[in-house]
PDB file of C-alpha atoms in Angstrom:
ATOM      1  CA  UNK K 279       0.000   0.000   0.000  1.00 80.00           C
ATOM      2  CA  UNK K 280       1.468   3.038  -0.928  1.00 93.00           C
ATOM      3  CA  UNK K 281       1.331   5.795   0.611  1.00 96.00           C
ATOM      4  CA  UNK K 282       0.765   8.652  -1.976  1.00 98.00           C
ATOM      5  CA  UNK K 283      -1.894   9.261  -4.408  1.00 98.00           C
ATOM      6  CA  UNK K 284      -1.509  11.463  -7.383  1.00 98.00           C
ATOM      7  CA  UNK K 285      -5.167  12.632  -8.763  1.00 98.00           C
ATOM      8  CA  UNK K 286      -5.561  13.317 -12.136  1.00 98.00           C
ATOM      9  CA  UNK K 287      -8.694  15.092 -13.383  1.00 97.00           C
ATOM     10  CA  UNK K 288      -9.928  14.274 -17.077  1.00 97.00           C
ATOM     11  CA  UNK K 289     -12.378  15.292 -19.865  1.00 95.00           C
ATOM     12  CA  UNK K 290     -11.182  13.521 -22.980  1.00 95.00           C
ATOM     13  CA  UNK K 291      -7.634  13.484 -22.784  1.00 96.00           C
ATOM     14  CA  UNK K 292      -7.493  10.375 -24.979  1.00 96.00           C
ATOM     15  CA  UNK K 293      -3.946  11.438 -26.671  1.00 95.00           C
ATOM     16  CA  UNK K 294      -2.938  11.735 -22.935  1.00 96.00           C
ATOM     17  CA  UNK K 295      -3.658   9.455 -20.509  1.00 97.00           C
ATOM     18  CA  UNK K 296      -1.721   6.299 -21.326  1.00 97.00           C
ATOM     19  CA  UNK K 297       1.130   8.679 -21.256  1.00 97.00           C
ATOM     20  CA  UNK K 298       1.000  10.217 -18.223  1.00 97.00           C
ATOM     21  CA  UNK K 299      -0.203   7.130 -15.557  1.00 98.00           C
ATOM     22  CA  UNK K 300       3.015   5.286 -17.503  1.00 98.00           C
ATOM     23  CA  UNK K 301       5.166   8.306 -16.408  1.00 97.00           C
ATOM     24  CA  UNK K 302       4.010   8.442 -12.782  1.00 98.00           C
ATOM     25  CA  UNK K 303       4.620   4.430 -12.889  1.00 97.00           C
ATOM     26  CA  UNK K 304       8.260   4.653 -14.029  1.00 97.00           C
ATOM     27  CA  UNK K 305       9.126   6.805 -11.113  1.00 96.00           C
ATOM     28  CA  UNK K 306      11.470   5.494  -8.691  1.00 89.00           C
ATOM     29  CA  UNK K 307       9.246   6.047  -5.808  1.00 91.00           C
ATOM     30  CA  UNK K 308       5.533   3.767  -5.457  1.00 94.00           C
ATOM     31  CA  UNK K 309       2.626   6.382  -6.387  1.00 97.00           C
ATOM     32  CA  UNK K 310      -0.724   5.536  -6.992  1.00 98.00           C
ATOM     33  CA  UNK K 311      -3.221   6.895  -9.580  1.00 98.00           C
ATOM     34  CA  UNK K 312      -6.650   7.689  -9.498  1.00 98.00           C
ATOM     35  CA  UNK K 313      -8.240   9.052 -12.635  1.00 98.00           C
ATOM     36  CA  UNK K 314     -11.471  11.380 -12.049  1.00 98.00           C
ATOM     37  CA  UNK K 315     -13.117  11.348 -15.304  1.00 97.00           C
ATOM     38  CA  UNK K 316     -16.279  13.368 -16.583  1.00 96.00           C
ATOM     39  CA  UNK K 317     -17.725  11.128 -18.855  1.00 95.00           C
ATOM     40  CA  UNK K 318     -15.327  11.730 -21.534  1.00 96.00           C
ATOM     41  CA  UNK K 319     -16.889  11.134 -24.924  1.00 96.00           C
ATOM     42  CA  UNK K 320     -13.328  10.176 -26.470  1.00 95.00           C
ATOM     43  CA  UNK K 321     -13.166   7.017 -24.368  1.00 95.00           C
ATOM     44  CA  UNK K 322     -10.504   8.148 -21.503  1.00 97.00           C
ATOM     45  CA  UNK K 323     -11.976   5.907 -19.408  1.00 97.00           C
ATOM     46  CA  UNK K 324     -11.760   3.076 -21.430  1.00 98.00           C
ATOM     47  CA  UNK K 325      -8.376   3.821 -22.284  1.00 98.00           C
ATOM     48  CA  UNK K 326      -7.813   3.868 -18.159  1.00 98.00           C
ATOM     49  CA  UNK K 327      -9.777   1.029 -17.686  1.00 98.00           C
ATOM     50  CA  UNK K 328      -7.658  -1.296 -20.007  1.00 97.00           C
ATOM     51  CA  UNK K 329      -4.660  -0.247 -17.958  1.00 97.00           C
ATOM     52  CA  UNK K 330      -5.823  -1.400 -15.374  1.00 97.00           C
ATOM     53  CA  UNK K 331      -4.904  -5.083 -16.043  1.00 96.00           C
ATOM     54  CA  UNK K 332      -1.466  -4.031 -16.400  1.00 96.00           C
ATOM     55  CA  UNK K 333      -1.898  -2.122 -12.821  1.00 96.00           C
ATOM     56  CA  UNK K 334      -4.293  -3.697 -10.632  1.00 94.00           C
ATOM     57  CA  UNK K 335      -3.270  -2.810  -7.305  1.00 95.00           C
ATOM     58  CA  UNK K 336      -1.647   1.050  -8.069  1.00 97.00           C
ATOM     59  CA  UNK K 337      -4.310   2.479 -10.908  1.00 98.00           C
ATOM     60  CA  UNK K 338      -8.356   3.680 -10.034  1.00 98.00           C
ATOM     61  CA  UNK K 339     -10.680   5.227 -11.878  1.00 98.00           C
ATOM     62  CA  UNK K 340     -13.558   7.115 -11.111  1.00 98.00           C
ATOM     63  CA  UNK K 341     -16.003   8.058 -13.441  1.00 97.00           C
ATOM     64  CA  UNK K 342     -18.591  10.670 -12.928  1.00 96.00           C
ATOM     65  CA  UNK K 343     -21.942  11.200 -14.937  1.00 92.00           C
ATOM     66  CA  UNK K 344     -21.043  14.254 -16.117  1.00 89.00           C
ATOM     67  CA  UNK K 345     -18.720  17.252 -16.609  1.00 88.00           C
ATOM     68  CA  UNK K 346     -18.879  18.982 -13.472  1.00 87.00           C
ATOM     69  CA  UNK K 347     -15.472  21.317 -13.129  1.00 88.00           C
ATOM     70  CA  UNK K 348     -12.516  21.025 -12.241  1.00 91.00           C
ATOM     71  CA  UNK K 349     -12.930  21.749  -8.658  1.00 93.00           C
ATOM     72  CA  UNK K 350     -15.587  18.896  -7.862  1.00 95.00           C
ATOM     73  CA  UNK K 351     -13.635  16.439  -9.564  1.00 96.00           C
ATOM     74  CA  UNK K 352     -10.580  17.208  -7.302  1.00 97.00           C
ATOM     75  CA  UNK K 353     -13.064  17.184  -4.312  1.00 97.00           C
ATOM     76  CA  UNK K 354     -14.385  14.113  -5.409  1.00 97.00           C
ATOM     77  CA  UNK K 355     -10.707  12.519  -5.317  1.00 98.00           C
ATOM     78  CA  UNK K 356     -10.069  14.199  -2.273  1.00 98.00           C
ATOM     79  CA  UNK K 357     -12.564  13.046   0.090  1.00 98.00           C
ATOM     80  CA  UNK K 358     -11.648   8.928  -2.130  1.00 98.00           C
ATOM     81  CA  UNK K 359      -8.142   9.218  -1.230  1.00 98.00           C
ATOM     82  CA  UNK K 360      -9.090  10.353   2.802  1.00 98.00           C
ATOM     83  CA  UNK K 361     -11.423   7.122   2.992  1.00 98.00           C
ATOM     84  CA  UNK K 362      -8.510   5.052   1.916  1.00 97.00           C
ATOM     85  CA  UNK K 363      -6.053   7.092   4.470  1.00 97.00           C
ATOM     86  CA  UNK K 364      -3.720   7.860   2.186  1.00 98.00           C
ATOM     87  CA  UNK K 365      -1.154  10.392   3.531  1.00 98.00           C
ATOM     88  CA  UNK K 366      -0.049  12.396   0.820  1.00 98.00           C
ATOM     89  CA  UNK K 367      -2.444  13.402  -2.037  1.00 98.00           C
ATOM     90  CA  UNK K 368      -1.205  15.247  -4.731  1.00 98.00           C
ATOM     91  CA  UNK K 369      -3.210  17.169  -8.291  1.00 98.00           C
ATOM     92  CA  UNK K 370      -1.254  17.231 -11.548  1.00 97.00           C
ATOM     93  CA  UNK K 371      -3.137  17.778 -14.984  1.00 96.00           C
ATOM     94  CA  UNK K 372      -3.409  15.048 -17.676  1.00 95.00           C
ATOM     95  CA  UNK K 373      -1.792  17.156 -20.464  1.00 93.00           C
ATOM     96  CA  UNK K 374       2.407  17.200 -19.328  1.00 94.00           C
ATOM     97  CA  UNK K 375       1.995  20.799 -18.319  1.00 94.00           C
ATOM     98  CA  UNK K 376       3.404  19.343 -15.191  1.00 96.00           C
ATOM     99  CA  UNK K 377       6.350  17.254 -14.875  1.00 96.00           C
ATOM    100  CA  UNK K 378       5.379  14.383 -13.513  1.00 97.00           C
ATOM    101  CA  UNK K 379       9.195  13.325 -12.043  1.00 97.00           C
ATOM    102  CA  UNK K 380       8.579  16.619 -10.204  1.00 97.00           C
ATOM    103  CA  UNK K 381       6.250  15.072  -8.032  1.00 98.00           C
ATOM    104  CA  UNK K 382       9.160  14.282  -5.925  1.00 97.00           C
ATOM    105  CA  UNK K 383      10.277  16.962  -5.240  1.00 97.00           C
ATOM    106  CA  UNK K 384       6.441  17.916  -4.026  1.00 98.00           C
ATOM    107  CA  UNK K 385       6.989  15.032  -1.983  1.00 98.00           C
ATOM    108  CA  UNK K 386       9.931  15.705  -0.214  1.00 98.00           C
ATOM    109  CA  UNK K 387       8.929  19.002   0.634  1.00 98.00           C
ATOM    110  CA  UNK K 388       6.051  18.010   2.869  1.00 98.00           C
ATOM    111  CA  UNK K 389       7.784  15.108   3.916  1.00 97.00           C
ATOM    112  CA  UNK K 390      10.295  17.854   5.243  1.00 97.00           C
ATOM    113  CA  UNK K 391       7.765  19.841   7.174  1.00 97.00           C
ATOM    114  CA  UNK K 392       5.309  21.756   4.379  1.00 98.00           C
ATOM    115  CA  UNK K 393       1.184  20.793   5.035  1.00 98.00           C
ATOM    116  CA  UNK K 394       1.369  21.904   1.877  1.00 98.00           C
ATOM    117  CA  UNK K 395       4.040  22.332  -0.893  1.00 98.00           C
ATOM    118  CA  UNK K 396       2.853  23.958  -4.429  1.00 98.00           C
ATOM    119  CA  UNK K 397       4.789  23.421  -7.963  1.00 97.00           C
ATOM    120  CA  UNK K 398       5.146  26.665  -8.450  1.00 96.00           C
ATOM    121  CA  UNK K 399       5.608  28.541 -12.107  1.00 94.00           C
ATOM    122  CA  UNK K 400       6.678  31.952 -10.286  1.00 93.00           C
ATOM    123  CA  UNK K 401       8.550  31.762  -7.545  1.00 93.00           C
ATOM    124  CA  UNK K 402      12.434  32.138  -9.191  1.00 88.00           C
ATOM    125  CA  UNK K 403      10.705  34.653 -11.902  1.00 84.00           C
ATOM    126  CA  UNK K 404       8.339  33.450 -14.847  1.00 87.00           C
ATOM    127  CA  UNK K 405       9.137  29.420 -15.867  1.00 84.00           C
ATOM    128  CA  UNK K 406       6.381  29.074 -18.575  1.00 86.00           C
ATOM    129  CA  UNK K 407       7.420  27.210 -21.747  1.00 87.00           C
ATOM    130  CA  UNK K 408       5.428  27.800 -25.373  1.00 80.00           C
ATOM    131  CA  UNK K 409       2.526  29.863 -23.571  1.00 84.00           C
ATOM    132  CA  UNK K 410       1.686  33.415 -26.059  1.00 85.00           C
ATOM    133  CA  UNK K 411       2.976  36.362 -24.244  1.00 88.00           C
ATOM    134  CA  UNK K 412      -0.878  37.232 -23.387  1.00 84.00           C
ATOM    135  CA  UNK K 413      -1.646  34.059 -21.401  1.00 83.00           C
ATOM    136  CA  UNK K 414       1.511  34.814 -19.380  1.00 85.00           C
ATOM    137  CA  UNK K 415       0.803  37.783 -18.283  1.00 86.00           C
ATOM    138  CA  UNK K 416      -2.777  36.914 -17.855  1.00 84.00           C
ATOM    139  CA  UNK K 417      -1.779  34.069 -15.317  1.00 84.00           C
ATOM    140  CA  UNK K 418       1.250  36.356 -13.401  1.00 85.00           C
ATOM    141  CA  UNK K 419      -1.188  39.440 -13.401  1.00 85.00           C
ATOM    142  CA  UNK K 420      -3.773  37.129 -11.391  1.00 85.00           C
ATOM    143  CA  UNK K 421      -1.169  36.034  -9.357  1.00 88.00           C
ATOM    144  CA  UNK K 422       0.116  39.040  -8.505  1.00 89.00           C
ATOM    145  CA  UNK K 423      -4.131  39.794  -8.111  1.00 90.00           C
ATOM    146  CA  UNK K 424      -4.830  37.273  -5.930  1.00 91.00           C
ATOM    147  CA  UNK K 425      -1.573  38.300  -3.338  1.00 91.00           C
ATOM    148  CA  UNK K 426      -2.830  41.687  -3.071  1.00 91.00           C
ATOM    149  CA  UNK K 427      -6.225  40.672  -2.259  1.00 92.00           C
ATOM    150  CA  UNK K 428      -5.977  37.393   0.009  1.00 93.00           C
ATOM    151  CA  UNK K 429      -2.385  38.705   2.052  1.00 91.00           C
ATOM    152  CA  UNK K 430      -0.882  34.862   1.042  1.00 93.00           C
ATOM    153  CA  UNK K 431       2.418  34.963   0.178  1.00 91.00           C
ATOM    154  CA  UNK K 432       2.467  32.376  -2.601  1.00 95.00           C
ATOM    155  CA  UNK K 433       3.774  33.587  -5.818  1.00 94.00           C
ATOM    156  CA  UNK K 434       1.925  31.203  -7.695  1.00 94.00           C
ATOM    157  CA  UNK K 435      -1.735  31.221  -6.001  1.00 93.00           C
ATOM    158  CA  UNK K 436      -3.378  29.502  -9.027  1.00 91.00           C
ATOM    159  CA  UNK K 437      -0.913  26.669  -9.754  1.00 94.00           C
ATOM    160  CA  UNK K 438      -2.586  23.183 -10.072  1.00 94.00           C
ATOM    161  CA  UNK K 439       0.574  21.089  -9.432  1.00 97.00           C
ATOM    162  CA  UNK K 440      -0.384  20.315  -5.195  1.00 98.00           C
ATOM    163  CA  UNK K 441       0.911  18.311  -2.760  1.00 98.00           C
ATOM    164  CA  UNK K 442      -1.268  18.401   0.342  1.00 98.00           C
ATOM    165  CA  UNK K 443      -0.822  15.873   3.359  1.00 98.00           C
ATOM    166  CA  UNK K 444      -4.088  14.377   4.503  1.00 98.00           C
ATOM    167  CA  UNK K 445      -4.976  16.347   7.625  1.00 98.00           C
ATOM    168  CA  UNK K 446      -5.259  19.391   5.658  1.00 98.00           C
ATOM    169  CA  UNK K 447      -7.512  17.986   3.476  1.00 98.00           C
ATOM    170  CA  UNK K 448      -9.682  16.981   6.203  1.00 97.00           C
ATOM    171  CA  UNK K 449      -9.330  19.983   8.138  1.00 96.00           C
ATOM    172  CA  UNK K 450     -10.541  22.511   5.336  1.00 92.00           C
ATOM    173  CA  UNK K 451     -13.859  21.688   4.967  1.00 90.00           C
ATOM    174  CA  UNK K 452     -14.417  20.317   1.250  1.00 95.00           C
ATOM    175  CA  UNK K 453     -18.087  20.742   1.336  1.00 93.00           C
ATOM    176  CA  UNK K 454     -17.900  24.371   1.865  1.00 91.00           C
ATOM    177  CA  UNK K 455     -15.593  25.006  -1.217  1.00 92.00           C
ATOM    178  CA  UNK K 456     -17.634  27.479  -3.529  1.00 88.00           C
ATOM    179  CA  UNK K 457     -15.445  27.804  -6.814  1.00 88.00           C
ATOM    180  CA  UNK K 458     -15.525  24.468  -9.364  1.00 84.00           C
ATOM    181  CA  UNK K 459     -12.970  26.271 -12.403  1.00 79.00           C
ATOM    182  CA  UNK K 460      -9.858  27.229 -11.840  1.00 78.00           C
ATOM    183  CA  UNK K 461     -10.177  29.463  -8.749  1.00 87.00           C
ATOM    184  CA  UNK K 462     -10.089  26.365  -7.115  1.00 92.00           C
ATOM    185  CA  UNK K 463      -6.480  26.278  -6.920  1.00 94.00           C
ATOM    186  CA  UNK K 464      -6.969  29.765  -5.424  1.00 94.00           C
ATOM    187  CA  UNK K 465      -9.529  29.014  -2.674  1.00 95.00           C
ATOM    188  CA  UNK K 466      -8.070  25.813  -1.806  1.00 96.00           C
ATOM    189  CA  UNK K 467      -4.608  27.174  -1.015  1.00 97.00           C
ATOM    190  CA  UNK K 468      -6.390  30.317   1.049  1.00 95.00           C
ATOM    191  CA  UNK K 469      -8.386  27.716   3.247  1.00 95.00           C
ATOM    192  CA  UNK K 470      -4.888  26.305   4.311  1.00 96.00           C
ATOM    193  CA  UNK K 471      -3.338  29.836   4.624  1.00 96.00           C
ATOM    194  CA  UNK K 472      -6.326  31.010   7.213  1.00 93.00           C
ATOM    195  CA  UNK K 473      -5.879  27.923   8.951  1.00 94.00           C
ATOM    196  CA  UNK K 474      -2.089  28.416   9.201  1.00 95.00           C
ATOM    197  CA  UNK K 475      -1.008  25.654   7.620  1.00 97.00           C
ATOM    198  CA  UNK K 476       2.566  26.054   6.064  1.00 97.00           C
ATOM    199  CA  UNK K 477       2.669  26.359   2.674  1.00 98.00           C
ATOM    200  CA  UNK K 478       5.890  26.105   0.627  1.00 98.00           C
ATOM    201  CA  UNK K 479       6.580  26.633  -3.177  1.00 98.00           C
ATOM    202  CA  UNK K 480       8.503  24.254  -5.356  1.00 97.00           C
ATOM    203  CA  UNK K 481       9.981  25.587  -8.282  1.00 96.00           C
ATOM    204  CA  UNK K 482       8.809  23.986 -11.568  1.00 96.00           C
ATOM    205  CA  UNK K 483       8.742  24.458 -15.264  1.00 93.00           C
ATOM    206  CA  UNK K 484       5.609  24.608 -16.384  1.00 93.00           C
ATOM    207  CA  UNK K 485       4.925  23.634 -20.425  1.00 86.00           C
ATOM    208  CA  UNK K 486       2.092  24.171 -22.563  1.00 79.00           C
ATOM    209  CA  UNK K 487       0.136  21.160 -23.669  1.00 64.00           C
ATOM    210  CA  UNK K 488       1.252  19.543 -26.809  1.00 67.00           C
ATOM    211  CA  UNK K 489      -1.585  17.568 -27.600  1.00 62.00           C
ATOM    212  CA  UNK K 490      -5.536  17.841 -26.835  1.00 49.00           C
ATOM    213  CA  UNK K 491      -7.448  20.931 -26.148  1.00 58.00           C
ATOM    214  CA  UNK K 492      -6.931  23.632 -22.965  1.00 54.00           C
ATOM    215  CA  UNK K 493     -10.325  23.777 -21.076  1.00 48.00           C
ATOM    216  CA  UNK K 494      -9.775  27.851 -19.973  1.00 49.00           C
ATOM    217  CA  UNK K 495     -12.400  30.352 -20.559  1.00 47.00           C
ATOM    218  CA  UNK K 496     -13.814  33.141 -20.330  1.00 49.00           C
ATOM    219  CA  UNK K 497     -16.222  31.915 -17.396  1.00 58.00           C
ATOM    220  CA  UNK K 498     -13.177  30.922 -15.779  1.00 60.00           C
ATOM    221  CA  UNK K 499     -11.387  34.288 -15.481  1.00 65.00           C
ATOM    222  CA  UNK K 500     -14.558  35.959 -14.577  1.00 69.00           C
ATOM    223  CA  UNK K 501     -14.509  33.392 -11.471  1.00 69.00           C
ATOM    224  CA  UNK K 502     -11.525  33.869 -10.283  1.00 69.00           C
ATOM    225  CA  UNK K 503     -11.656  37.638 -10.553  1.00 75.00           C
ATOM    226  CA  UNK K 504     -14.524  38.620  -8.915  1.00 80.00           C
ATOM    227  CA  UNK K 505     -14.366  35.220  -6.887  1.00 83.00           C
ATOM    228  CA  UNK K 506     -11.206  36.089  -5.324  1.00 88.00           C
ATOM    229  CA  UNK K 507     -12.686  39.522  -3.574  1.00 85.00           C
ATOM    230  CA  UNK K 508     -16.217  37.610  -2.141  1.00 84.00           C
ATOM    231  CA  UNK K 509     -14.011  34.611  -0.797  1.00 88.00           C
ATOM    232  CA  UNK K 510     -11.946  37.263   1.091  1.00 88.00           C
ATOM    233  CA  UNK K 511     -15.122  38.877   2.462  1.00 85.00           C
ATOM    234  CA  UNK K 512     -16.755  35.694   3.171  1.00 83.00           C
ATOM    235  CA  UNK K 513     -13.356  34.812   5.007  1.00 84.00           C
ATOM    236  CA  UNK K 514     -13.864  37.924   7.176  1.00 84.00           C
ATOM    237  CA  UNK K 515     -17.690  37.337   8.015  1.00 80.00           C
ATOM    238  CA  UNK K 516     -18.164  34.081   7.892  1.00 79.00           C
ATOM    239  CA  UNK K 517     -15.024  32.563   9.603  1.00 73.00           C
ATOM    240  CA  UNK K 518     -16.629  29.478  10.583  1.00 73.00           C
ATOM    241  CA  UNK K 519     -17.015  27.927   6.918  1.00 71.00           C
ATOM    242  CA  UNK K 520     -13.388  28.490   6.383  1.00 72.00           C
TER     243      UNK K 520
END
């Protein structure tokens, strides 16, 4: 039984998936995968399930009826991988944007003392490979955004690449978790902050996908912007949810 699960969200990331649960397998240390899938027309799951002769004991799946966000499907893993009491529960995307050997190096940091360690695109200035100059500054703008509103001192506030160890997770009450896009990352990593958990960045190089299609919007930046100010309110008023 291992004692790390890395939780990887998909919606049909078909020209992905094989790829990246083989990468997490070759590592040198014993991770286990779960795959939270929407439904994905494209046959992900299939594509997961096949694998799963290959890894009986290391690979899950779980498939949901729908596509629900991002943020439920990681809550969904979340309170999976805290009913099988595993301690250290990681996110990483399906697409290679995140390095998947860098998952040790999550790893060791919480091992070391973090509740919380963050692969982190900002904190040794901007590590973003093949992203258009717009995007960049979109994503260090919100950053930079999200610092001056919330007081957290983590350069990269809406990173995706998370290590968390378990009693965090069951500490910052899931069911209370408003945002489902990508302000997820944001809210997640401000209900540790409040509760003074210890969070420390990790610095990664983050690439663009390469194959398959992003899933940002416009929706999604309207969340986090004018997400980002109501969570801080709601942090003020209504400290008991957080």
């Amino acid at each position: 039984m291992s004692d790390s699960l890395v939780i990887i969200p998909t919606y049909n990331e078909i020209e992905n998936v094989e790829a990246i649960i083989h990468a997490v397998f070759e590592l040198k240390k014993d991770y286990h995968v779960l795959i939270v899938d929407d439904n994905s027309p494209d046959g992900t799951s299939e594509a997961v399930y096949a694998l799963q002769t290959k890894f009986p004991d290391c690979l899950f799946i779980e498939v949901r009826k729908e596509k629900s966000g991002l943020g439920t499907a990681y809550i969904h893993g979340f309170k999976w991988a805290i009913e099988k009491k595993y301690d250290y529960i990681f996110e990483m995307d399906a697409d290679f944007s995140h390095t998947p050997s860098d998952l040790i190096r999550l790893h060791r940091a919480c091992i070391n003392g973090a509740d919380v360690s963050v692969g982190s695109r900002y904190k040794k200035g901007v590590n973003v490979v093949d992203w258009p100059l717009y995007r960049v500054l979109l994503s260090y703008g919100a950053s930079f955004y999200v610092k001056m509103v919330t007081g957290m001192r983590v350069h990269d506030p809406t990173a995706g690449f998370v290590c968390y160890r378990r009693y965090v997770l069951e500490n910052v009450n899931l069911d209370s978790v408003r945002f489902i896009g990508y302000a997820f990352q944001i809210e997640m990593k401000f209900r540790a902050y409040v509760q003074n958990y210890s969070i420390e960045e990790v610095s990664i190089v983050f690439r663009d996908r390469v194959r398959g299609k992003s899933k940002m919007s416009g929706s999604i930046i309207k969340e986090a912007i004018w997400g980002v100010l109501v969570m801080k309110l709601r942090s003020l008023f209504q400290k008991n949810k957080f």
